[in-house]
Coordinates of C-alpha atoms and ligand atoms in Angstrom, one line a residue:
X250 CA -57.7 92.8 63.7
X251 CA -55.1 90.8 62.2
X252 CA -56.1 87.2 60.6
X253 CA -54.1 84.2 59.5
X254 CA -54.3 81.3 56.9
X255 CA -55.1 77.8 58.2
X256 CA -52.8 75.7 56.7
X257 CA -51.7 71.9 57.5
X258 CA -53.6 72.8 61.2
X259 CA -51.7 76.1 61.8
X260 CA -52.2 79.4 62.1
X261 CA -49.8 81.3 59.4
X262 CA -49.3 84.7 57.6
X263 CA -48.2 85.0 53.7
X264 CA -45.0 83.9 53.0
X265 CA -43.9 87.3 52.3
X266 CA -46.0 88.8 54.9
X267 CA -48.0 90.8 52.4
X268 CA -51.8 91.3 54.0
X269 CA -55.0 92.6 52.5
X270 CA -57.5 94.8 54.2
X271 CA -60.8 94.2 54.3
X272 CA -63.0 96.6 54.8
X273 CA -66.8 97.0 55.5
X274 CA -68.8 98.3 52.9
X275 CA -71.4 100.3 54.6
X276 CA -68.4 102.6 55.7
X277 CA -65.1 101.6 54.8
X278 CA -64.0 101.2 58.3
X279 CA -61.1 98.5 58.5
X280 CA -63.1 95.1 59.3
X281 CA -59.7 92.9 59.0
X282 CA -56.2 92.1 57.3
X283 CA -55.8 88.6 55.9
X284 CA -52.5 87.2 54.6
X285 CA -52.1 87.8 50.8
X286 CA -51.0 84.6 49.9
X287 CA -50.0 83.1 46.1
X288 CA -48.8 80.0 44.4
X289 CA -46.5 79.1 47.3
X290 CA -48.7 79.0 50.3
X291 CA -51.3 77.6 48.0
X292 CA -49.0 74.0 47.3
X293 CA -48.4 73.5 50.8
X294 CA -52.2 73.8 51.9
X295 CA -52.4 71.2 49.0
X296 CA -49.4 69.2 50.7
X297 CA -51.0 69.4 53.5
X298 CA -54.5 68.0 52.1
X299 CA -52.8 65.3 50.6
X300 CA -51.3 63.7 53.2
X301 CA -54.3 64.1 55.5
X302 CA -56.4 62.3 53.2
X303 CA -55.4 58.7 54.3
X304 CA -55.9 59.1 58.0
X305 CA -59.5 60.3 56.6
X306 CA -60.1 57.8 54.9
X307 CA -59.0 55.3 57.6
X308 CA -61.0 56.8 60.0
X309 CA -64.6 55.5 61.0
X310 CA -67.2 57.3 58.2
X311 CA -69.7 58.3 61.3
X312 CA -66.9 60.1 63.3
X313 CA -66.2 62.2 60.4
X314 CA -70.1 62.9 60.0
X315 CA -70.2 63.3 63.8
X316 CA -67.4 66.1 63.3
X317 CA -69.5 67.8 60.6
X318 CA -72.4 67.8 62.8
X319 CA -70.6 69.2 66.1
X320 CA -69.4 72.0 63.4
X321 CA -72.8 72.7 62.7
X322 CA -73.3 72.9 66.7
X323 CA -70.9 75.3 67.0
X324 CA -71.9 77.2 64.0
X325 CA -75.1 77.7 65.9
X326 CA -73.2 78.7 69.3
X327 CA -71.6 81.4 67.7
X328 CA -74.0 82.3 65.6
X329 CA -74.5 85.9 67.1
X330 CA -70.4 86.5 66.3
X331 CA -70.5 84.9 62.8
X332 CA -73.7 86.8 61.7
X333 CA -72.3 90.4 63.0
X334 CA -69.1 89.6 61.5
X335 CA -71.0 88.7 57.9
X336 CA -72.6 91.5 58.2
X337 CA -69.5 93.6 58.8
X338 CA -67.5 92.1 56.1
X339 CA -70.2 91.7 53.3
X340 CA -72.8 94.6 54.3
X341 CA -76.3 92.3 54.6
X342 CA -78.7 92.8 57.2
X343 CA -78.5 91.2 60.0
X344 CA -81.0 89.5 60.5
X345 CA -80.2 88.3 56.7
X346 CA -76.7 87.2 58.2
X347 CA -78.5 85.5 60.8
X348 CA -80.7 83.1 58.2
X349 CA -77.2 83.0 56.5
X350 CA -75.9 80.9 59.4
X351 CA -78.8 79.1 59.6
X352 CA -79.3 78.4 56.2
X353 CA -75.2 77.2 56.0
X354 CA -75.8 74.7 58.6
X355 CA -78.6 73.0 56.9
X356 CA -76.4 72.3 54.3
X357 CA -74.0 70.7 57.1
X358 CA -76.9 69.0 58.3
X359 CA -78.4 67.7 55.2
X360 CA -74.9 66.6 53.8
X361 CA -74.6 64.1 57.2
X362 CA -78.2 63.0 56.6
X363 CA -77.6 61.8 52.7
X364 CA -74.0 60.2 54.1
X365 CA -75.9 58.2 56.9
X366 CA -78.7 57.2 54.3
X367 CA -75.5 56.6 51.4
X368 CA -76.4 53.1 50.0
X369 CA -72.4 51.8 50.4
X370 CA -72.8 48.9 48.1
X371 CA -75.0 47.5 45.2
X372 CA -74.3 44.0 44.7
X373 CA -75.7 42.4 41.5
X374 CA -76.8 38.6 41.6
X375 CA -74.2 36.6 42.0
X376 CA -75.6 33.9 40.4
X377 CA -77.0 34.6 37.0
X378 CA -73.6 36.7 36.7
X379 CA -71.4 34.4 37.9
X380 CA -69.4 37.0 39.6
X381 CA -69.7 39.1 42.8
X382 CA -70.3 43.0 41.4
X383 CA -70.5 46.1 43.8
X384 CA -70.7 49.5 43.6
X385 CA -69.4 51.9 45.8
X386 CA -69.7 56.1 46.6
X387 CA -65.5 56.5 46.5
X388 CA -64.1 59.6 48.0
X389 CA -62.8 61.9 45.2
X390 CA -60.0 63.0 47.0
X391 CA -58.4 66.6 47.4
X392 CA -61.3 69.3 46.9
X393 CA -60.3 72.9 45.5
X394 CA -63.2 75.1 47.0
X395 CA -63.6 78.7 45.8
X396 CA -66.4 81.0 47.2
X397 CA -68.5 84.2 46.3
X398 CA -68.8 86.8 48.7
X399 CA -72.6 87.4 48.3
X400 CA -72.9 84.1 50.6
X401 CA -69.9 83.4 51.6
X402 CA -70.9 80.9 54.7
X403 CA -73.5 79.0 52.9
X404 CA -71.6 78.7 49.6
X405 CA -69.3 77.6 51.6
X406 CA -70.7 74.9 53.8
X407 CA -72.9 73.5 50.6
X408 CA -69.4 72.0 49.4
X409 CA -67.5 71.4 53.4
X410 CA -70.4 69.2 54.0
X411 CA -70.0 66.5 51.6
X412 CA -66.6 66.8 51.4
X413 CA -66.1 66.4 55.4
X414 CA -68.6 63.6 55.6
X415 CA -66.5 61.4 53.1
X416 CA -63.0 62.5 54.4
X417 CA -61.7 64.4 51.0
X418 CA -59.6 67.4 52.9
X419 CA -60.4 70.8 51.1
X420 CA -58.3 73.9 50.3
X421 CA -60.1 76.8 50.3
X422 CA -60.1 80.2 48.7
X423 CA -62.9 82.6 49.9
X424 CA -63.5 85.9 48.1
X425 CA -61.3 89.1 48.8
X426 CA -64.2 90.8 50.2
X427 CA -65.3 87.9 52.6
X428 CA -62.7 86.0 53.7
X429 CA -63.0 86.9 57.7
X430 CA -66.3 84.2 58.5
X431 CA -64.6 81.2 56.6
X432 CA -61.5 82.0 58.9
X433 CA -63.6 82.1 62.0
X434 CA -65.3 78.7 60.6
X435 CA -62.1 77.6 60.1
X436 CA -61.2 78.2 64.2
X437 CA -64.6 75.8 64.5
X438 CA -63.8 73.0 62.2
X439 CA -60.4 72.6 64.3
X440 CA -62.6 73.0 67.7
X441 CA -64.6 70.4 65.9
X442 CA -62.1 67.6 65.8
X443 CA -61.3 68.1 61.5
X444 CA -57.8 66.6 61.7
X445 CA -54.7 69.1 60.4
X446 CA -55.0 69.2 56.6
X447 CA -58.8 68.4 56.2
X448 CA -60.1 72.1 56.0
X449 CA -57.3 74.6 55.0
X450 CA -57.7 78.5 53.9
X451 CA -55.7 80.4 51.8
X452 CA -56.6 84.0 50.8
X453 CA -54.8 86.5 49.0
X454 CA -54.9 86.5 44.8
X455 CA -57.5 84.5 43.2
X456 CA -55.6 84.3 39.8
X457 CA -52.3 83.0 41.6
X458 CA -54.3 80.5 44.0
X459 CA -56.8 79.6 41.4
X460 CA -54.2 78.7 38.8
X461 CA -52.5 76.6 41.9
X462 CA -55.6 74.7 42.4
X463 CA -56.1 74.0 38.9
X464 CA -52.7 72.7 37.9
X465 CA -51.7 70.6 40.4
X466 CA -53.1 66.6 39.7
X467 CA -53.6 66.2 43.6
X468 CA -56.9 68.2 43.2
X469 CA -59.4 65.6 42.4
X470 CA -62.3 68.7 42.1
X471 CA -62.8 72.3 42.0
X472 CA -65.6 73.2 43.2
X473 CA -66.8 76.7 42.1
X474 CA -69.5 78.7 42.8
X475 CA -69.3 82.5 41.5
X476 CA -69.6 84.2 38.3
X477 CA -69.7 82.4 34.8
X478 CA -67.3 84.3 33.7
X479 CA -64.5 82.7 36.1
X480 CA -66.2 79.5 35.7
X481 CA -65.1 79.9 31.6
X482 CA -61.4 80.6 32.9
X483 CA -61.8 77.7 35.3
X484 CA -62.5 75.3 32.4
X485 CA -59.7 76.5 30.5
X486 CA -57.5 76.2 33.2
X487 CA -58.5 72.4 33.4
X488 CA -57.4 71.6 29.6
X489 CA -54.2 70.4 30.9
X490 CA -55.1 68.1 34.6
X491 CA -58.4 67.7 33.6
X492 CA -59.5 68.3 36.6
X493 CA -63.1 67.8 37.4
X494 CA -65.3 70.8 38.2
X495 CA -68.4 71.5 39.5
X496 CA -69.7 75.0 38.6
X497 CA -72.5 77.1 39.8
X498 CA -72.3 80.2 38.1
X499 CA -74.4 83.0 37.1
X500 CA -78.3 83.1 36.5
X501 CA -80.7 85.9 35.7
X502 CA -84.1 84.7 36.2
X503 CA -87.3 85.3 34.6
X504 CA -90.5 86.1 36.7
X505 CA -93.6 85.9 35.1
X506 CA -96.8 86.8 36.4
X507 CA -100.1 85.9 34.5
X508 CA -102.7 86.9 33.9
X509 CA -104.9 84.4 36.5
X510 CA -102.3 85.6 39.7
X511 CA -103.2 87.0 42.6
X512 CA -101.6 90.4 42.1
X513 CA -100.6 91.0 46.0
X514 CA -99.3 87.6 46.6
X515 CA -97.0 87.8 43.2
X516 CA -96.2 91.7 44.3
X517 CA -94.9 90.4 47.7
X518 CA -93.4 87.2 46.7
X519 CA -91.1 89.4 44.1
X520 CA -90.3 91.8 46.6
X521 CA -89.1 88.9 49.0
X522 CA -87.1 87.2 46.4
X523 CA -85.7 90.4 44.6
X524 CA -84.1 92.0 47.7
X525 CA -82.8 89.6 49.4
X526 CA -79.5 90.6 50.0
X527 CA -80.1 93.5 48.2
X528 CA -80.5 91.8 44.6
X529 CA -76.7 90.0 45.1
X530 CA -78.3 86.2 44.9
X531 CA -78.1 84.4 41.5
X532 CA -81.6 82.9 41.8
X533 CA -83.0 86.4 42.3
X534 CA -86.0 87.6 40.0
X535 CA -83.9 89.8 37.3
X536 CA -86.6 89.8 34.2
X537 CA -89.9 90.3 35.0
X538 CA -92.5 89.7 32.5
X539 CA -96.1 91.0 33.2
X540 CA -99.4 90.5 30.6
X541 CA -99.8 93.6 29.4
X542 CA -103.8 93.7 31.0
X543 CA -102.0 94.0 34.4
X544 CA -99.2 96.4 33.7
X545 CA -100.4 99.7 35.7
X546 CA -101.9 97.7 38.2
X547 CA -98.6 95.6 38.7
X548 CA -95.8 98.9 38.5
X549 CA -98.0 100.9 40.8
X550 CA -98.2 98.0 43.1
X551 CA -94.8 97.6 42.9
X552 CA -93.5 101.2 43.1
X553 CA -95.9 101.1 46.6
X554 CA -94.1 98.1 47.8
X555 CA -90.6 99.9 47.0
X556 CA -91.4 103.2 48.6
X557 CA -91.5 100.6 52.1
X558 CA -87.8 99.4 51.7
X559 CA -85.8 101.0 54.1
X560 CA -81.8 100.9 53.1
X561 CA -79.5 101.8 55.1
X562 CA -76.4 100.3 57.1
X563 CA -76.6 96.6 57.5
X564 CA -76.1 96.6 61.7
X565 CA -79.0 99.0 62.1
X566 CA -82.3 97.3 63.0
X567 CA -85.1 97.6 60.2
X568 CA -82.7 97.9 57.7
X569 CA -84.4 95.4 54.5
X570 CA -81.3 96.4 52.0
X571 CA -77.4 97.0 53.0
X572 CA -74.8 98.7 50.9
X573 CA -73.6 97.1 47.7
X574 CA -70.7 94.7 48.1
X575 CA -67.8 96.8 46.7
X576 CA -67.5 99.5 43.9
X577 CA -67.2 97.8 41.2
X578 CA -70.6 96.3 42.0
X579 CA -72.5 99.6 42.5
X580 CA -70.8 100.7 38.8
X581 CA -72.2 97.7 37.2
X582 CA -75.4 97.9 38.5
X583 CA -75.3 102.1 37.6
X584 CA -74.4 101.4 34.5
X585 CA -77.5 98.8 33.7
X586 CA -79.4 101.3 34.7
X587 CA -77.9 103.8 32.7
X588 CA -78.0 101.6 29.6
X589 CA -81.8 101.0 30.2
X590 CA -82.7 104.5 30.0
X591 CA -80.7 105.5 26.8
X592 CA -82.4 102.8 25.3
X593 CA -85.7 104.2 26.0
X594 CA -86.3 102.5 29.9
X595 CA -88.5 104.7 32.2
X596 CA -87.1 104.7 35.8
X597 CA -90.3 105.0 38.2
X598 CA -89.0 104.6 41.3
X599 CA -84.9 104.9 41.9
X600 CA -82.4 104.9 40.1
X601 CA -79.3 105.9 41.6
X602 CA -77.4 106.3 44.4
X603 CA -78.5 106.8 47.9
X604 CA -76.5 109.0 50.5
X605 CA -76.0 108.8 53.8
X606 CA -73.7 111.0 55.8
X607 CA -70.7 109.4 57.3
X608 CA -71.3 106.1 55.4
X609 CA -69.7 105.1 52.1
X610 CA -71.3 105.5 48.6
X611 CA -72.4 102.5 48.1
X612 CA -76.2 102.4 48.7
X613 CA -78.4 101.6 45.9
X614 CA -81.7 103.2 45.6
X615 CA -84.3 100.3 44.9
X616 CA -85.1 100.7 41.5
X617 CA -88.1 99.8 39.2
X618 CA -87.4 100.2 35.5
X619 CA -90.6 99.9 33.2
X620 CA -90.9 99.4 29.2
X621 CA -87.8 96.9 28.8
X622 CA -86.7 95.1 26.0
X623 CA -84.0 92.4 25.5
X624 CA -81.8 95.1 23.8
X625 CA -81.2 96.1 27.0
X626 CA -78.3 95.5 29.3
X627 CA -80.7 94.5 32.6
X628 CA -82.5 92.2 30.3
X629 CA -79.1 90.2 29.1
X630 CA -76.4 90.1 31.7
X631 CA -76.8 88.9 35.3
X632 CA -77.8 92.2 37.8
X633 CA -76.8 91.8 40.7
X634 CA -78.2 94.7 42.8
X635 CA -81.8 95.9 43.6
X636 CA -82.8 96.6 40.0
X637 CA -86.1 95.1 39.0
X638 CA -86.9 96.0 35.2
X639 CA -90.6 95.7 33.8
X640 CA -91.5 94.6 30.2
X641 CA -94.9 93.6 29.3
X642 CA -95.4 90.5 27.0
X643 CA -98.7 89.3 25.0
X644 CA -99.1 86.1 25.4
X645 CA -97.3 83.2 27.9
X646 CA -96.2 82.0 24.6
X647 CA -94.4 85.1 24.1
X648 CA -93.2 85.1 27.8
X649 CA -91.6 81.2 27.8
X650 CA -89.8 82.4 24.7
X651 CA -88.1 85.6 26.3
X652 CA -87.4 83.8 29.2
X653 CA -85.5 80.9 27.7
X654 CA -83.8 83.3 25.4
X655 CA -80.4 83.8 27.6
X656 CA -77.8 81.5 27.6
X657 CA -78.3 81.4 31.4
X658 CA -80.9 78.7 33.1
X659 CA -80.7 78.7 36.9
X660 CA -83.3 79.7 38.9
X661 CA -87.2 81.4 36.9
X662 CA -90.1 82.4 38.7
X663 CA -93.8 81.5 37.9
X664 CA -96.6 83.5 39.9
X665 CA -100.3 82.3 38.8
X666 CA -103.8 81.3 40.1
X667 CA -104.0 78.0 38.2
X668 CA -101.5 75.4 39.5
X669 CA -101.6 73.2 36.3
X670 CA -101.2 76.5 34.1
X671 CA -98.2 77.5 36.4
X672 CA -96.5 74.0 36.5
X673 CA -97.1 73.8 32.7
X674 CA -95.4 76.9 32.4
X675 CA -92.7 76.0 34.9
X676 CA -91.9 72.6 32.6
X677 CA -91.0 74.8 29.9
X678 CA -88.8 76.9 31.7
X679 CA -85.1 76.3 30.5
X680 CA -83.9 76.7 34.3
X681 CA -82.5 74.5 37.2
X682 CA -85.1 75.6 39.7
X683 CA -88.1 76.8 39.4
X684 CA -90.3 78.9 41.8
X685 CA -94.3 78.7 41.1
X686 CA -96.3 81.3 43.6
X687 CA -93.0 80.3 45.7
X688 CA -90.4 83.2 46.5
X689 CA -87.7 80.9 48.0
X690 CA -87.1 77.6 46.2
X691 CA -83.8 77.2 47.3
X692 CA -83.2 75.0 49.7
X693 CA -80.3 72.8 51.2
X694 CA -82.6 69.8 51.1
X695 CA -82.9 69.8 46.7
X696 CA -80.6 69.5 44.6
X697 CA -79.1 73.2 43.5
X698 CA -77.8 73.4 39.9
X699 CA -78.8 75.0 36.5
X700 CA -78.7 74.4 32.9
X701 CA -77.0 75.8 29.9
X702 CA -74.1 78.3 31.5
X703 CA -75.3 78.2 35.1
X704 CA -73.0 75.6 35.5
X705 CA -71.9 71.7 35.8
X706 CA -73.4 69.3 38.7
X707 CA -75.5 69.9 41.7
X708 CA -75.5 70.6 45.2
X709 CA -78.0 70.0 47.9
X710 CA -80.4 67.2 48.6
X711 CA -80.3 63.4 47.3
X712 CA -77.4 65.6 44.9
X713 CA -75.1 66.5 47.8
X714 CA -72.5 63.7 47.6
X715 CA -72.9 63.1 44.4
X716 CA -69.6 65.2 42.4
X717 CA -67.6 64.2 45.6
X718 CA -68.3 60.5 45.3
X719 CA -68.2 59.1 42.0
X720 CA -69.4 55.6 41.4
X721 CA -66.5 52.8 41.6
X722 CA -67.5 49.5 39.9
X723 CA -65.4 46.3 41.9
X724 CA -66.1 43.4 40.0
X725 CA -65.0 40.2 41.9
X726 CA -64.5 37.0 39.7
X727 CA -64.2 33.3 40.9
X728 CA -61.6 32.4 43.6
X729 CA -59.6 29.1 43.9
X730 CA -61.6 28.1 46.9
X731 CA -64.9 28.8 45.4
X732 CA -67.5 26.2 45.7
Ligands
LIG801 P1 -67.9 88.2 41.2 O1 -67.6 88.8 39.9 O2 -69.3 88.1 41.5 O3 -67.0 88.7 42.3 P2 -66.1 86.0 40.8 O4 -66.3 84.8 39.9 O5 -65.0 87.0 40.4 O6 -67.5 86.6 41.0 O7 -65.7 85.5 42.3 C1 -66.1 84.3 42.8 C2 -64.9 83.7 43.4 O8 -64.0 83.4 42.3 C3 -64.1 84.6 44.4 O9 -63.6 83.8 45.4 C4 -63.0 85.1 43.5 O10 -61.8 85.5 44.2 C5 -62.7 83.9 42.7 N1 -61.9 84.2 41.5 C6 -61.9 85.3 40.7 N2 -61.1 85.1 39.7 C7 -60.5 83.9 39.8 C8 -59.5 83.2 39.0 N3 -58.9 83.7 38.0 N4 -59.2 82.0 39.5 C9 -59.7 81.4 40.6 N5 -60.7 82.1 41.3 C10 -61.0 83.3 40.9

C-alpha cells in the first residue's frame, strides 16, 4: 500500500517521487511505501506550521483540548487497525501493540487534564508592588518532533498532546522503520478537527529533515526522543538557531536485587520489565546486580523463567517476544553478546539467533549471560534486545556504585523486602525514574526524563506542558487613569 505525507492538510508524495519501503520485520513482506522526502518538502510542512499557528492561537484553548481528546476517541475506535498495523511495521506482540495504543492515549488524555488544570495567570500583589505582575504558560510556537520506532505511537502522542492542547502546530518525522501508524494518526487528527498545518508528517531522510528542522528559526523546539547519540548531533546542530530541545535519549538501567527480596516476585517483575517489547524500551532492566548469597538461586530462577518465553512472529497469539526491529539491531545485540563471552561471560540460556522457517532472521533467543563485569560491552552501552547479563556484587555499597557508574541515568530498578532499605537505595540511584519491587514505573501521569546523558526536560504528568509553555513575565506599571 502506497502512503503519503501530510503536509499544510494534504495528502502529498516526495517532491521527486522517490518512496521507501517498509517492510515487516518478522518476514520482510512489504508492509508500505512512504514518500522519501528531504530539505524541500521538510520547509513547506514548516510553512505550513507557521502560518497555522495564529488561527491556533486565536482559537478557544478548550476546543483545541476538545480536538485532542476526540483524537484520543478515535485512537480508541481504531484501535484494532492501529495495533495490527504496529505490529506489522515494528514486529511487537499484539497484544503489546494493543497496550501501545492504550498507553499513547493516556498521554493525550493526561496532556488535556494538566491544560484544563493550567494555572493561566499568577498575579503578584498589587499593592505592596505597586504594579500589576502576571505570569503566563505562553505557547512556544512551531514544534520539530522526531520519533523512535520502538514506540512509535506513544513517543509520539507524549509530545502531540501538549503541543495540540496549546495550539503550537508540529512537523513530524517518524522513524524509517515506523512511519505507517503516525500516518494513519495523521488521517485521525484531520478527522479530529486539527486545522491544516497543526500536525504535519514528513518521512524520508532523517539527516536531510533533521538538519531542516534544526536550522530554520521558525522551530521554537525539537523535541527528540531516540538514541543519545542523535541527541549529541541534535545539539550540535542547534549551535547556530539555538533552538530549544528537549531530549530523551538512551538509558541502560541497573536492577538490583538484595539480599532481603522476595526471589519470585524480583524473578517475575525482571522478566516483565526486560521483555517488554523484546528488550527495545530504554527503561528496560539492562545491568542486573544480584548479592552474591543469592546468585544460583537467582540464575536458575531466571533460566526457568526464560525457558517459558515463547518468540515467535508478533501476529501469532502467545507470542511474549517478536523479531528484532531491523538488522542492524539483531548485529548489535549479537555482537554484545559476542563481546561478553570473549571477555570471559557464560551464556546459560541463549545466545543467538532463533530460526523459523519462512520468517526473516531476526529472532533473538532470550538470553541470560552470568559472571559480568563492566569491561564488558552489555554492561556499558545501551542493549536493546532480550539480553539480560548477571554480575554478582558484595555489598549494596558496591552495587549503588556500579550502578551510577555510566554516564546514562534514566530509568534503575530496586527489588527488596524492606521498603525503607529499597527507597534508601532508590535515593541514591543517579536515574530519572526509579522502580522499587515495581516492574513498570512509567507512566503518562509522571513526569518522564533522566539525568546525566538521558537527556534534557521531561514529559508526562504535572511535566507535560512544561518545555512547550515557557513562563512569560507581563509586568503592568501605572496608567494615566489610575486612581
Ligand atoms: P536508533 O539508533 O535507536 O534507531 P535514532 O536516534 O537513530 O535511534 O532514531 C531515533 C529517531 O531519530 C528516528 O526518527 C531517526 O530517523 C531519527 N534520526 C536519526 N538520525 C538523525 C539525524 N541526523 N537528524 C535527525 N533525526 C535523526
Amino acid at each position: 500500500m502506497s502512503y503519503r505525507n501530510y503536509i499544510g492538510g494534504h495528502w502529498v508524495e516526495s517532491d521527486d517521487g522517490a518512496t521507501l519501503v517498509v517492510r515487516d520485520p518478522a518476514d520482510d513482506a512489504v508492509v508500505g511505501e512512504v514518500p522519501r522526502c528531504g530539505a524541500s518538502e521538510t520547509r513547506r510542512a514548516i510553512e505550513a506550521a507557521a502560518a497555522s499557528l495564529p488561527g491556533l492561537q486565536a482559537t478557544d484553548p478548550a476546543s483545541r483540548a476538545e480536538r485532542v481528546s476526540v483524537l484520543s476517541r478515535l485512537m480508541d475506535e481504531r484501535r484494532v487497525e492501529l495495533a495490527a498495523l504496529l505490529t506489522r511495521e515494528q514486529g511487537k506482540p499484539l497484544a503489546e501493540s494493543a497496550g501501545e495504543i492504550d498507553y499513547a492515549r493516556s498521554y493525550l488524555d493526561t496532556a488535556v487534564l494538566e491544560f484544563r488544570r493550567m494555572r493561566r495567570e499568577r498575579s503578584l500583589d498589587p499593592e505592596e508592588t505597586g504594579k500589576d505582575v502576571f505570569v503566563e504558560a505562553a505557547p512556544v510556537g512551531v514544534v520539530g518532533v522526531i520519533t523512535p520506532w520502538n514506540f512509535p505511537l506513544a513517543m509520539l502522542t507524549k509530545k502531540l498532546g501538549p503541543a495540540g492542547c496549546l495550539g503550537c502546530p508540529m512537523v513530524v518525522k517518524p522513524a524509517e522503520d515506523t512511519p505507517l501508524t503516525t500516518l494513519l494518526l495523521a488521517e485521525l487528527a484531520e478527522q479530529a478537527g486539527f486545522p491544516p498545518g497543526a500536525f504535519n508528517v514528513v518521512t524520508g531522510s532523517p539527516e536531510a529533515i533533521g538538519a531542516e528542522l534544526m536550522s530554520d528559526p521558525r522551530v521554537r523546539l525539537v523535541s527528540f526522543t531516540g538514541s543519545t547519540e542523535t541527541g549529541r548531533l541534535l545539539v550540535r546542530a542547534a549551535d547556530r538557531t539555538l533552538t530549544r530541545l528537549l531530549l530523551e535519549l538512551g538509558g541502560h538501567a541497573p536492577f538490583i536485587l538484595t539480599e532481603s527480596a522476595s526471589m519470585e516476585a524480583a524473578l517475575d517483575g525482571l522478566v516483565g520489565a526486560k521483555f517488554r517489547n523484546g528488550g527495545q524500551t530504554c527503561v528496560c532492566p539492562n545491568r542486573i546486580l544480584v548479592p552474591e548469597s543469592l546468585h544460583d538461586r537467582f540464575v536458575d530462577g531466571l533460566a526457568a523463567r526464560l525457558d517459558r518465553l515463547v518468540v515467535g512472529r508478533g501476529d501469532r497469539p502467545g507470542v511474549d517476544l517478536g523479531p528484532l526491529v531491523n538488522d542492524a539491531a539483531i548485529a548489535a545485540v549479537e555482537a554484545q553478546v559476542r563481546d561478553a563471552v570473549e571477555k570471559g561471560a557464560r551464556v546459560v540460556r541463549g545466545g543467538g539467533r532463533l530460526a523459523f522457517p519462512g520468517l526473516a532472521d531476526r529472532f533473538f533467543a532470550p538470553t541470560l549471560l552470568d559472571g559480568c563485569t563492566s569491561e564488558m560491552d552489555c554492561f556499558r552501552i545501551e542493549t536493546f534486545g532480550p539480553v539480560c547479563p548477571v554480575r554478582t556484587y558484595r555489598s549494596l555499597e558496591e552495587a549503588i556504585v556500579i550502578a551510577n557508574e555510566l554516564p546514562a541515568g534514566l530509568a534503575a530498578y530496586v527489588w527488596t523486602g524492606d521498603r525503607e532499605e529499597g527507597v534508601a537505595v532508590a535515593r541514591r540511584l543517579e536515574c530519572g525514574i526509579v522502580g522499587i519491587n515495581d516492574p513498570a514505573p512509567v507512566t503518562a501521569f509522571t513526569p518522564f526524563g533522566g539525568v546525566k546523558q538521558s537527556g534534557w526536560g521531561h514529559e508526562g504528568g504535572a511535566a507535560v506542558l512544561g518545555e512547550y509553555a515557557p513562563p512569560k513575565t507581563y509586568s503592568v506599571g501605572r496608567f494615566a487613569d489610575d486612581p
